[in-house]
Coordinates of C-alpha atoms and ligand atoms in Angstrom, one line a residue:
Chain A
M5 CA -86.8 126.5 -267.7
P6 CA -84.0 127.0 -265.2
Y7 CA -83.9 130.2 -263.4
D8 CA -81.9 133.0 -264.9
Y9 CA -79.6 134.4 -262.3
R10 CA -78.8 138.0 -263.0
P11 CA -76.3 139.7 -260.8
Y12 CA -77.5 142.9 -259.2
P13 CA -75.2 145.9 -259.7
Y14 CA -72.5 146.8 -257.1
I15 CA -72.3 150.5 -256.6
A16 CA -69.4 151.9 -254.6
P17 CA -70.9 153.1 -251.3
P18 CA -70.5 156.7 -250.2
G19 CA -68.8 155.6 -247.0
L20 CA -65.7 154.7 -248.9
T21 CA -64.9 158.3 -249.6
A22 CA -66.3 160.1 -246.6
P23 CA -67.9 159.0 -243.3
E24 CA -71.6 158.5 -243.6
P25 CA -74.0 160.0 -241.1
R26 CA -75.3 157.6 -238.6
H27 CA -78.1 155.4 -240.0
R28 CA -81.2 154.5 -238.1
V29 CA -81.2 150.9 -239.2
V30 CA -78.6 148.7 -240.9
I31 CA -79.8 145.3 -242.0
V32 CA -77.1 142.6 -242.7
G33 CA -78.3 140.1 -245.3
A34 CA -80.5 140.4 -248.4
G35 CA -82.1 137.0 -248.0
P36 CA -85.9 136.8 -247.8
I37 CA -85.8 138.0 -244.1
G38 CA -83.5 141.0 -244.5
L39 CA -85.4 142.2 -247.5
A40 CA -88.8 141.8 -245.9
M41 CA -87.4 143.6 -242.8
A42 CA -86.4 146.6 -244.8
L43 CA -89.8 146.7 -246.5
D44 CA -91.7 146.4 -243.3
L45 CA -89.7 149.2 -241.7
A46 CA -90.3 151.3 -244.7
N47 CA -94.0 150.8 -244.3
Y48 CA -93.5 152.5 -241.0
D49 CA -91.5 155.3 -242.6
V50 CA -88.2 154.0 -241.2
P51 CA -85.2 154.1 -243.7
S52 CA -82.6 151.4 -243.7
V53 CA -79.5 150.2 -245.4
I54 CA -79.2 146.6 -246.4
L55 CA -75.7 145.0 -246.8
D56 CA -75.2 141.7 -248.6
D57 CA -72.0 140.0 -249.3
N58 CA -73.4 138.5 -252.5
D59 CA -75.1 139.9 -255.6
V60 CA -77.6 137.2 -256.7
V61 CA -80.7 135.7 -255.2
S62 CA -80.7 132.4 -253.4
V63 CA -78.8 129.8 -255.3
G64 CA -81.0 126.7 -255.5
S65 CA -84.6 127.0 -254.6
R66 CA -84.3 126.1 -250.9
A67 CA -87.5 127.4 -249.3
I68 CA -90.5 126.5 -251.5
C69 CA -93.5 126.4 -249.2
W70 CA -94.9 129.7 -248.1
S71 CA -97.7 129.6 -245.5
K72 CA -100.9 131.6 -245.4
R73 CA -99.5 133.8 -242.7
S74 CA -96.4 134.5 -244.8
L75 CA -98.6 135.4 -247.8
E76 CA -100.5 137.8 -245.6
I77 CA -97.3 139.4 -244.4
L78 CA -95.8 139.6 -247.9
D79 CA -99.1 141.2 -249.0
R80 CA -98.5 144.1 -246.7
L81 CA -95.0 144.3 -248.1
G82 CA -96.4 144.6 -251.6
V83 CA -95.4 141.3 -253.1
G84 CA -98.2 138.9 -251.9
A85 CA -100.2 139.0 -255.1
K86 CA -97.2 138.3 -257.2
V87 CA -96.1 135.3 -255.1
V88 CA -99.6 133.8 -255.2
E89 CA -100.0 134.4 -258.9
K90 CA -96.7 132.8 -259.8
G91 CA -96.8 130.1 -257.2
V92 CA -98.5 126.7 -257.1
T93 CA -101.4 126.9 -254.6
W94 CA -102.1 123.7 -252.6
K95 CA -103.7 122.7 -249.4
V96 CA -103.9 118.9 -249.5
G97 CA -101.1 116.7 -248.3
R98 CA -101.1 112.9 -248.7
T99 CA -98.9 110.6 -246.7
F100 CA -98.2 107.0 -247.8
H101 CA -96.7 104.0 -246.1
R102 CA -95.2 101.7 -248.7
E103 CA -97.9 101.7 -251.4
A104 CA -100.9 102.7 -249.4
E105 CA -102.1 106.2 -248.5
V106 CA -102.5 106.2 -244.7
F107 CA -103.4 109.8 -244.1
N108 CA -104.3 113.0 -245.8
F109 CA -105.0 116.5 -244.6
D110 CA -106.6 119.7 -245.9
L111 CA -104.9 122.7 -244.5
L112 CA -107.6 125.2 -245.2
P113 CA -111.0 123.5 -245.1
E114 CA -113.0 126.8 -244.7
E115 CA -113.8 129.5 -247.1
G116 CA -113.5 133.3 -246.6
H117 CA -109.8 133.9 -246.5
K118 CA -107.9 136.1 -249.0
M119 CA -104.8 133.9 -248.9
P120 CA -104.6 130.2 -249.6
A121 CA -103.1 127.7 -247.0
F122 CA -99.9 127.3 -248.9
V123 CA -98.2 128.4 -252.1
N124 CA -95.1 126.7 -253.5
L125 CA -92.6 129.1 -255.0
Q126 CA -88.9 128.8 -255.3
Q127 CA -87.0 131.0 -252.8
Y128 CA -85.2 132.8 -255.7
Y129 CA -88.5 134.1 -257.0
V130 CA -89.6 135.4 -253.6
E131 CA -86.2 137.1 -253.2
E132 CA -86.4 138.5 -256.8
Y133 CA -89.8 140.1 -256.0
L134 CA -88.7 141.4 -252.7
I135 CA -85.5 143.0 -254.3
E136 CA -87.7 144.6 -256.9
A137 CA -89.8 146.2 -254.2
V138 CA -86.8 147.2 -252.2
Q139 CA -85.1 148.9 -255.2
A140 CA -88.3 150.8 -255.9
N141 CA -88.5 152.1 -252.4
D142 CA -86.7 155.4 -251.7
L143 CA -86.3 154.6 -248.0
I144 CA -84.2 151.5 -248.7
D145 CA -80.5 151.6 -249.8
V146 CA -79.5 148.0 -250.7
R147 CA -75.8 147.4 -251.2
F148 CA -74.6 144.2 -252.9
K149 CA -71.1 142.9 -252.5
N150 CA -70.8 144.6 -249.1
T151 CA -69.5 142.0 -246.7
V152 CA -69.7 142.7 -243.0
T153 CA -66.4 141.8 -241.3
N154 CA -66.9 143.1 -237.8
V155 CA -69.6 144.5 -235.5
V156 CA -69.0 146.2 -232.2
Q157 CA -71.5 148.1 -229.9
S158 CA -71.2 151.3 -228.0
A159 CA -73.7 152.6 -225.6
D160 CA -76.0 154.1 -228.2
C161 CA -75.1 152.5 -231.5
A162 CA -73.7 149.5 -233.4
V163 CA -70.5 150.0 -235.5
V164 CA -70.2 147.8 -238.6
E165 CA -67.0 147.2 -240.6
I166 CA -67.7 146.4 -244.2
E167 CA -65.5 145.1 -247.1
T168 CA -66.3 146.0 -250.7
P169 CA -64.5 145.3 -254.0
D170 CA -63.2 148.9 -253.6
G171 CA -62.0 148.6 -250.1
S172 CA -63.5 148.8 -246.6
Y173 CA -65.5 151.4 -244.7
T174 CA -67.5 151.7 -241.5
L175 CA -71.1 152.5 -240.7
E176 CA -72.9 153.4 -237.5
A177 CA -76.4 152.5 -236.9
D178 CA -78.9 153.1 -234.1
Y179 CA -79.9 149.4 -234.6
L180 CA -78.2 146.7 -236.5
I181 CA -80.5 143.8 -237.6
A182 CA -78.6 140.6 -238.3
C183 CA -80.4 138.7 -241.0
D184 CA -77.2 137.0 -242.1
G185 CA -78.6 133.5 -242.2
A186 CA -78.1 130.1 -240.5
K187 CA -74.3 130.5 -240.4
S188 CA -74.6 134.1 -239.2
P189 CA -71.1 135.5 -239.1
I190 CA -72.4 138.2 -236.7
R191 CA -73.4 135.5 -234.2
G192 CA -69.8 134.4 -234.4
M193 CA -68.4 138.0 -234.1
M194 CA -70.5 138.4 -230.9
G195 CA -69.5 135.0 -229.5
L196 CA -73.1 133.9 -229.1
D197 CA -74.0 130.2 -228.5
F198 CA -76.3 128.6 -231.0
K199 CA -77.7 125.7 -229.0
G200 CA -79.7 122.8 -230.1
E201 CA -79.6 119.5 -231.9
L202 CA -78.2 118.0 -235.0
F203 CA -80.0 115.0 -236.6
E204 CA -77.7 112.3 -237.7
E205 CA -79.3 111.8 -241.0
R206 CA -78.7 113.0 -244.6
F207 CA -81.2 114.1 -247.1
L208 CA -80.8 114.5 -250.8
I209 CA -82.8 117.6 -251.9
A210 CA -83.3 118.0 -255.6
D211 CA -85.2 120.2 -258.0
I212 CA -86.0 118.5 -261.3
E213 CA -87.6 119.8 -264.4
M214 CA -90.2 117.6 -266.1
Q215 CA -93.5 117.7 -267.8
A216 CA -96.0 115.9 -265.6
D217 CA -99.6 115.9 -264.9
F218 CA -99.1 115.9 -261.1
P219 CA -101.7 117.3 -258.8
S220 CA -100.9 120.3 -256.6
E221 CA -100.4 118.3 -253.5
R222 CA -97.7 117.5 -251.1
R223 CA -96.8 113.8 -251.2
F224 CA -94.8 112.1 -248.5
W225 CA -93.8 108.4 -248.3
F226 CA -92.6 106.3 -245.4
E227 CA -90.6 103.3 -246.7
P228 CA -91.8 103.5 -250.3
T229 CA -90.9 100.6 -252.5
F230 CA -89.0 102.9 -254.8
H231 CA -86.7 104.0 -251.9
P232 CA -86.8 101.1 -249.4
G233 CA -86.6 101.8 -245.7
Q234 CA -86.3 105.5 -246.1
S235 CA -88.7 108.5 -246.6
A236 CA -89.4 110.6 -249.6
L237 CA -91.2 113.9 -250.4
L238 CA -92.5 115.3 -253.6
H239 CA -93.7 118.8 -254.2
K240 CA -94.8 120.7 -257.2
Q241 CA -93.4 124.2 -258.1
P242 CA -94.0 126.5 -261.0
D243 CA -92.1 126.3 -264.3
D244 CA -92.5 122.5 -264.3
I245 CA -90.1 122.2 -261.4
Y246 CA -90.6 119.4 -258.8
R247 CA -88.9 119.2 -255.4
I248 CA -87.8 115.8 -254.3
D249 CA -86.4 115.0 -250.9
L250 CA -84.9 111.6 -250.3
Q251 CA -83.7 110.3 -246.9
L252 CA -80.3 108.7 -247.4
G253 CA -79.2 107.5 -244.0
W254 CA -76.3 108.8 -241.9
D255 CA -73.7 106.7 -243.6
A256 CA -74.3 108.2 -247.0
D257 CA -71.3 110.0 -248.5
P258 CA -72.6 113.5 -249.4
E259 CA -70.0 114.1 -252.2
E260 CA -70.9 110.8 -253.9
E261 CA -74.6 111.3 -253.5
R262 CA -74.5 114.7 -255.1
K263 CA -73.1 113.3 -258.3
P264 CA -75.6 113.3 -261.2
E265 CA -74.8 109.6 -262.0
N266 CA -76.0 108.7 -258.5
V267 CA -78.8 111.2 -258.2
I268 CA -80.5 110.4 -261.6
P269 CA -81.2 106.7 -260.9
R270 CA -82.6 107.5 -257.5
I271 CA -85.0 110.0 -259.0
E272 CA -85.9 107.8 -261.9
K273 CA -87.2 105.3 -259.3
V274 CA -89.4 108.1 -257.8
V275 CA -90.9 109.4 -261.0
G276 CA -90.8 106.3 -263.0
H277 CA -88.9 107.6 -266.0
R278 CA -85.7 109.4 -267.1
D279 CA -87.4 112.2 -268.9
F280 CA -86.3 115.0 -266.5
K281 CA -83.5 117.4 -266.0
L282 CA -81.7 118.1 -262.8
D283 CA -82.0 121.7 -261.8
W284 CA -80.4 121.7 -258.4
V285 CA -79.1 119.0 -256.0
S286 CA -77.8 119.3 -252.5
V287 CA -77.3 117.0 -249.6
Y288 CA -78.3 118.3 -246.2
T289 CA -78.0 117.4 -242.6
F290 CA -80.6 119.1 -240.6
Q291 CA -80.4 120.9 -237.3
C292 CA -82.7 122.6 -234.8
R293 CA -81.0 125.4 -232.9
R294 CA -81.7 128.9 -231.6
L295 CA -80.1 131.8 -229.8
E296 CA -81.1 132.1 -226.2
R297 CA -82.1 135.7 -226.8
F298 CA -82.7 137.5 -230.1
V299 CA -82.2 141.1 -228.8
H300 CA -78.6 142.0 -227.8
D301 CA -78.8 145.8 -227.0
R302 CA -78.3 147.4 -230.4
V303 CA -78.0 144.2 -232.4
I304 CA -81.2 142.3 -233.1
F305 CA -81.3 138.8 -234.7
V306 CA -84.1 137.9 -237.1
G307 CA -84.7 134.8 -239.2
D308 CA -82.2 132.0 -239.6
S309 CA -79.5 133.9 -237.7
A310 CA -81.7 133.5 -234.7
H311 CA -83.1 130.1 -235.2
I312 CA -82.9 127.1 -237.6
V313 CA -85.2 124.2 -238.0
S314 CA -85.3 121.1 -240.2
P315 CA -87.5 121.9 -243.2
F316 CA -90.2 119.3 -242.5
G317 CA -93.1 121.7 -241.7
A318 CA -91.7 124.6 -243.6
R319 CA -91.1 126.6 -240.5
G320 CA -87.8 128.3 -241.4
G321 CA -88.5 131.1 -243.8
N322 CA -92.1 131.3 -242.6
G323 CA -91.0 131.6 -239.0
G324 CA -88.5 134.3 -240.1
L325 CA -91.2 136.4 -241.7
Q326 CA -93.2 136.3 -238.5
D327 CA -90.1 137.6 -236.7
V328 CA -90.1 140.5 -239.1
D329 CA -93.7 141.2 -238.5
A330 CA -93.3 141.1 -234.7
L331 CA -90.3 143.5 -234.8
G332 CA -91.0 146.2 -237.4
W333 CA -93.8 148.1 -235.7
R334 CA -92.0 148.0 -232.4
L335 CA -88.6 149.1 -233.7
A336 CA -90.2 151.9 -235.6
A337 CA -91.9 153.1 -232.4
V338 CA -88.6 153.0 -230.5
L339 CA -86.8 155.0 -233.2
E340 CA -89.6 157.6 -233.2
Q341 CA -89.6 157.6 -229.4
R342 CA -93.3 156.6 -229.3
A343 CA -92.3 153.5 -227.2
P344 CA -89.5 152.8 -224.8
P345 CA -86.7 150.3 -225.9
A346 CA -88.2 147.8 -223.4
I347 CA -90.8 147.1 -226.1
L348 CA -88.1 145.3 -228.0
G349 CA -88.1 142.8 -225.1
D350 CA -91.6 141.8 -226.3
Y351 CA -90.2 141.0 -229.7
D352 CA -87.7 138.8 -228.0
T353 CA -90.2 137.0 -225.7
E354 CA -92.7 136.4 -228.5
R355 CA -90.3 135.2 -231.1
V356 CA -88.4 133.0 -228.7
H357 CA -91.8 131.5 -228.0
G358 CA -92.5 131.1 -231.7
A359 CA -89.0 129.6 -232.4
E360 CA -89.5 127.1 -229.5
E361 CA -92.8 126.0 -231.0
N362 CA -91.2 125.7 -234.5
I363 CA -88.2 123.8 -233.1
M364 CA -90.4 121.5 -231.1
N365 CA -92.6 120.6 -234.1
S366 CA -89.7 120.3 -236.5
S367 CA -87.7 118.1 -234.1
R368 CA -90.7 115.8 -233.5
A369 CA -91.3 115.4 -237.2
T370 CA -87.6 114.7 -237.9
K371 CA -87.4 112.2 -235.1
F372 CA -90.5 110.4 -236.5
M373 CA -88.8 110.2 -239.9
T374 CA -85.4 109.2 -238.6
P375 CA -86.1 107.2 -235.5
A376 CA -83.1 105.9 -233.5
D377 CA -82.5 102.2 -233.6
G378 CA -84.4 100.3 -230.9
V379 CA -87.6 101.4 -229.3
E380 CA -87.9 104.7 -231.2
H381 CA -87.9 102.7 -234.4
L382 CA -90.3 100.1 -233.0
L383 CA -92.9 102.7 -232.0
R384 CA -92.6 104.5 -235.3
D385 CA -93.1 101.3 -237.3
Q386 CA -96.0 100.3 -235.2
V387 CA -97.7 103.7 -235.6
L388 CA -97.4 103.2 -239.4
A389 CA -98.6 99.6 -239.2
L390 CA -101.7 100.7 -237.2
A391 CA -102.4 103.7 -239.3
G392 CA -103.3 101.5 -242.3
K393 CA -106.0 99.9 -240.2
A394 CA -107.2 102.3 -237.4
P395 CA -108.1 105.9 -238.1
F396 CA -107.0 107.1 -234.7
A397 CA -103.4 106.1 -235.4
R398 CA -103.2 108.4 -238.5
A399 CA -102.9 111.4 -236.2
W400 CA -99.6 110.1 -235.0
V401 CA -98.1 109.8 -238.4
N402 CA -95.8 112.8 -238.5
S403 CA -94.4 113.8 -241.9
G404 CA -94.1 117.4 -240.8
R405 CA -96.7 119.7 -239.1
L406 CA -96.9 122.6 -241.5
S407 CA -96.2 126.1 -240.4
V408 CA -99.0 128.0 -238.7
P409 CA -98.4 131.1 -236.6
C410 CA -98.1 130.5 -232.9
V411 CA -100.4 132.2 -230.4
Y412 CA -98.3 134.6 -228.4
P413 CA -98.5 134.4 -224.6
S414 CA -100.8 137.4 -223.8
D415 CA -102.2 139.0 -220.7
G416 CA -104.5 141.2 -222.8
A417 CA -108.1 141.5 -221.7
D418 CA -110.1 138.6 -222.8
D419 CA -113.6 137.2 -222.6
P420 CA -114.0 133.4 -223.0
A421 CA -117.5 133.9 -224.6
L422 CA -115.8 135.2 -227.7
P423 CA -114.4 132.7 -230.3
R424 CA -111.1 131.0 -229.1
A425 CA -109.4 131.3 -232.5
A426 CA -109.4 135.1 -232.2
R427 CA -108.1 135.2 -228.6
P428 CA -105.4 137.7 -227.6
G429 CA -102.0 136.6 -228.9
A430 CA -103.5 135.1 -232.1
V431 CA -103.4 136.5 -235.6
A432 CA -106.8 138.2 -236.3
P433 CA -108.7 135.9 -238.6
D434 CA -109.4 137.1 -242.1
A435 CA -113.0 137.5 -243.5
P436 CA -114.5 138.8 -246.7
W437 CA -115.5 142.4 -246.6
D438 CA -117.5 143.9 -249.5
N439 CA -115.2 143.1 -252.4
G440 CA -112.1 143.0 -250.3
W441 CA -110.8 141.5 -247.1
L442 CA -110.9 142.3 -243.4
L443 CA -107.1 141.8 -243.0
D444 CA -106.5 144.5 -245.6
A445 CA -108.1 147.0 -243.2
L446 CA -105.9 145.8 -240.3
G447 CA -102.1 146.0 -240.0
G448 CA -99.6 148.8 -240.4
R449 CA -101.2 150.6 -237.5
A450 CA -103.2 149.9 -234.4
V451 CA -106.8 149.3 -235.0
V452 CA -109.9 149.0 -232.8
L453 CA -112.4 146.7 -234.4
A454 CA -115.9 147.7 -233.3
I455 CA -118.3 144.9 -234.3
G456 CA -122.0 145.4 -233.6
C457 CA -121.3 148.5 -231.5
E458 CA -120.1 152.0 -231.9
I459 CA -117.0 153.7 -230.9
S460 CA -116.3 157.2 -232.1
E461 CA -112.6 157.5 -231.3
V462 CA -109.7 155.9 -229.6
S463 CA -106.4 157.7 -229.0
G464 CA -103.5 155.8 -230.6
A465 CA -105.7 153.5 -232.7
Q466 CA -107.9 153.8 -235.7
V467 CA -111.5 152.6 -235.3
V468 CA -112.7 150.2 -238.0
S469 CA -116.3 148.8 -238.0
P470 CA -116.9 145.9 -240.3
P471 CA -120.5 144.8 -241.0
I472 CA -121.5 141.6 -239.3
S473 CA -121.3 139.0 -242.1
Q474 CA -121.7 135.3 -241.4
F475 CA -117.8 135.1 -241.4
V476 CA -117.4 138.0 -239.0
R477 CA -120.0 136.5 -236.7
E478 CA -118.3 133.1 -236.6
R479 CA -114.8 134.3 -236.3
Y480 CA -115.2 137.4 -234.0
L481 CA -118.5 137.2 -232.2
G482 CA -119.6 133.6 -231.5
D483 CA -122.7 134.0 -229.4
A484 CA -121.9 137.5 -228.3
R485 CA -124.0 140.4 -229.7
S486 CA -121.1 142.7 -230.0
A487 CA -117.3 142.8 -229.6
V488 CA -114.4 145.2 -229.5
Y489 CA -111.0 144.0 -230.6
L490 CA -107.7 145.8 -230.3
I491 CA -105.5 144.7 -233.2
R492 CA -101.7 145.4 -233.2
P493 CA -100.0 146.7 -236.3
D494 CA -98.9 143.1 -237.0
Q495 CA -102.5 142.0 -237.1
V496 CA -102.2 140.2 -233.8
V497 CA -105.1 140.5 -231.4
A498 CA -103.9 142.5 -228.3
A499 CA -107.1 142.5 -226.3
R500 CA -110.9 142.1 -226.7
W501 CA -114.1 142.8 -224.9
P502 CA -117.8 141.8 -225.6
Y503 CA -118.8 145.5 -224.9
V504 CA -117.4 149.0 -225.1
D505 CA -115.3 149.9 -222.1
P506 CA -113.3 153.1 -223.1
A507 CA -111.0 153.1 -220.1
S508 CA -109.9 149.5 -220.5
I509 CA -109.4 150.1 -224.3
D510 CA -107.1 153.0 -223.5
R511 CA -105.2 150.9 -221.0
A512 CA -104.7 148.1 -223.5
V513 CA -103.5 150.6 -226.2
A514 CA -101.0 152.0 -223.7
A515 CA -99.8 148.5 -222.7
M516 CA -99.4 147.5 -226.3
W517 CA -96.9 150.4 -226.8
R518 CA -95.4 149.7 -223.4
Q519 CA -96.3 153.3 -222.3
Chain B
M26 CA -109.7 112.3 -213.7
A27 CA -106.6 110.8 -212.2
L28 CA -104.9 107.5 -212.9
I29 CA -106.8 104.7 -211.3
E30 CA -104.4 102.9 -209.0
T31 CA -106.9 100.5 -207.4
P32 CA -108.3 97.3 -209.1
N33 CA -110.7 98.4 -211.9
L34 CA -110.9 95.3 -214.1
D35 CA -113.2 92.3 -213.9
D36 CA -111.5 88.9 -214.4
H37 CA -107.9 90.0 -214.0
D38 CA -106.6 86.5 -214.3
G39 CA -108.5 86.0 -217.5
F40 CA -107.1 89.1 -219.0
Y41 CA -103.6 88.2 -218.0
A42 CA -104.0 84.8 -219.6
E43 CA -105.3 86.4 -222.8
L44 CA -102.3 88.8 -222.9
L45 CA -99.9 85.9 -222.6
A46 CA -101.9 84.0 -225.3
A47 CA -101.7 86.9 -227.6
H48 CA -97.9 86.5 -227.7
Q49 CA -98.1 82.8 -228.6
G50 CA -96.2 81.9 -231.7
L51 CA -94.6 85.4 -232.0
S52 CA -90.9 86.1 -232.1
E53 CA -89.3 88.4 -229.6
D54 CA -89.5 91.3 -232.2
Q55 CA -93.2 90.6 -233.0
S56 CA -94.0 90.6 -229.3
Q57 CA -92.4 93.9 -228.9
A58 CA -94.4 95.2 -231.9
L59 CA -97.6 93.8 -230.3
H60 CA -96.9 95.7 -227.1
A61 CA -96.1 98.9 -228.9
Q62 CA -99.4 98.7 -230.8
L63 CA -101.3 97.8 -227.6
I64 CA -99.9 100.9 -225.9
L65 CA -101.0 103.1 -228.8
I66 CA -104.4 101.6 -229.0
L67 CA -105.0 101.9 -225.3
A68 CA -103.6 105.4 -225.1
N69 CA -106.1 106.5 -227.7
H70 CA -108.9 104.8 -225.8
V71 CA -107.9 106.4 -222.5
G72 CA -107.9 109.7 -224.3
N73 CA -106.8 111.7 -221.3
R74 CA -103.3 113.3 -221.5
Q75 CA -103.0 113.7 -217.8
V76 CA -103.8 110.1 -217.0
L77 CA -101.3 108.9 -219.7
S78 CA -98.5 111.1 -218.1
E79 CA -99.3 109.6 -214.7
A80 CA -99.3 106.1 -216.2
L81 CA -95.9 106.7 -217.9
A82 CA -94.5 108.1 -214.6
L83 CA -95.8 105.1 -212.6
A84 CA -94.3 102.6 -215.1
R85 CA -91.0 104.5 -215.0
T86 CA -90.7 104.6 -211.2
C87 CA -91.0 100.8 -211.1
L88 CA -87.8 100.6 -213.2
D89 CA -85.7 103.4 -211.6
Ligands
LIG10 C1 -83.6 122.5 -248.4 C2 -84.3 123.6 -247.7 C3 -85.7 123.7 -247.8 C4 -86.3 124.7 -247.2 N1 -87.7 124.8 -247.3 C5 -88.3 125.8 -246.7 C6 -89.7 125.9 -246.9 O1 -90.3 125.2 -247.7 N2 -90.3 127.0 -246.3 C7 -89.7 127.8 -245.5 O2 -90.3 128.7 -244.9 N3 -88.4 127.7 -245.3 C8 -87.7 126.7 -245.9 N4 -86.3 126.6 -245.7 C9 -85.6 127.6 -244.8 C10 -85.3 128.9 -245.6 O3 -84.6 128.7 -246.7 C11 -84.6 129.8 -244.6 O4 -85.3 129.9 -243.4 C12 -84.5 131.2 -245.2 O5 -83.6 131.3 -246.3 C13 -83.9 132.2 -244.1 O6 -83.8 133.4 -244.6 P1 -82.7 134.5 -244.1 O7 -82.9 135.7 -244.8 O8 -82.8 134.5 -242.6 O9 -81.3 133.8 -244.4 P2 -80.6 133.5 -245.8 O10 -81.6 133.3 -246.8 O11 -79.6 132.5 -245.5 O12 -79.9 134.9 -246.1 C14 -78.8 135.4 -245.4 C15 -78.1 136.5 -246.3 O13 -77.1 137.1 -245.5 C16 -76.0 137.2 -246.4 N5 -74.8 137.3 -245.5 C17 -74.2 136.3 -244.8 N6 -73.1 136.8 -244.2 C18 -72.9 138.1 -244.5 C19 -72.0 139.0 -244.2 N7 -70.9 138.8 -243.4 N8 -72.1 140.3 -244.8 C20 -73.2 140.6 -245.6 N9 -74.1 139.6 -245.9 C21 -74.0 138.4 -245.4 C22 -76.0 136.0 -247.3 O14 -75.3 136.2 -248.5 C23 -77.5 135.9 -247.5 O15 -77.9 136.6 -248.6 C24 -85.6 125.6 -246.4 C25 -84.2 125.5 -246.3 C26 -83.6 124.5 -246.9 C27 -82.1 124.5 -246.8

């Protein structure tokens, strides 16, 4: 069943008739990232206005793979359960060369996590759920058909010019968050460079509807017989929708390739029959680019406006949600004067680091898929040839390294005796706790986890003491008898100790808030 | 461990002869493919990132 696009109502904004009081936060763009940003800020009691030039959710499904970390973030925004319930859960990926499977991976081989490794769900559903949550939230004022036409900054605010069907008006905001997507008009208005690389390759991306008994797996082919010399990807989505990516070569004519009479025979070769309907077709050329800095005084870039990647690895939307997570608690603290504006520099540093990692991984995968003539092609082909015979070579086969959160550079207190996976800068690992989950007790505020020890009180953080289950032992203690973890509001480990040291906990809390 | 730059292989001449022999009957393209595979196989066997970087750098200096 194709998605039913229902336009959201446009309501004439108050600013058309009289100047509005200065807003704390104006978010430009009601894509997944802008919507998530508003919900995250609302969780910290910060109101915001969202402006979007459009009035429907994403046309075409675009992002389909949502990572475990995104699901954890969406969970705190109130839509995680819905996304998991509607989506197709998967964790196994299979990679083929010609006919033979050369490599497969299991993204979440261990038990004891609330969220699965990946859920496939069309971007329009994710946006629909986020918009529902936004509209139900009194702190958020979302305005459709409000196009931002200019942004200027003064010393203490950003001034936004907006066009509506009823004319134009102006808003002032303490902070403007640009979530206006890959083509970000705001980037252009501010004259900012978007540096990086374009891959000279075209991909046909199609969603088809068909009845099929296809397992919930990601399938990737190098040089399949049904699409000689190129690569292909197949993914299952809910509603009997399947995503197919086909590499076309740089010489392909995008206009021609988009035509159903050309698309249908190509897809017929992939699925082996003609019993399907085309839901959405597009031809893409992929790029990996980013802004040098994401924070520009009163204007902060988040999501695709700040960085874009090729989709192999699903690092675009997933990376953007991690931006949101890293910014919300800090911006709230700045607005409430609990932290100095310098703390926004930590958002910048961390997410530039994250974007670099995502760009590096996406570029490497794209290069492996689309090697240049000559030695690049030679090496790629020989990796594939070897992978059929020698297990070690399979590790080199790169059809996309799927999104995992980066570990932020951190100088938080650490003790190497504690498990490496939970080191400062990493997301705190989940674990079952009674009938719930450890991650549900973290996030939204600073937490001090006291494991196997007692702490009565920490100023500026809430003490949480989970019982020592097998999972907590493995993920937080290792061989240590006790451990204390300072966890940031975005569930990232800030610092940790194998014993209680009140003075250094206090110092770490202060450092986290840049006090 | 650093890249070994002094002789470290028994029967050098024998290995060299075997390397040449491995190319016998191959086209230029196949020889290239053989070399590429050899590099990948040996890189995995060496298993030390630092040594591989030094090896790449050394090979490169001979061409610059
Ligand atoms: C084929 C494809 C497959 C993908 N697959 C995945 C995947 O599997 N997983 C994943 O994580 N990511 C994936 N991505 C990436 C993902 O779609 C993007 O990262 C994501 O949409 C970024 O969200 P955003 O909110 O930053 O930007 P967008 O979704 O682009 O939203 C920007 C919003 O800003 C609005 N806007 C623009 N200009 C103005 C203006 N002047 N005034 C007001 N509003 C404005 C737009 O209307 C839009 O609503 C894929 C992308 C593509 C193209």
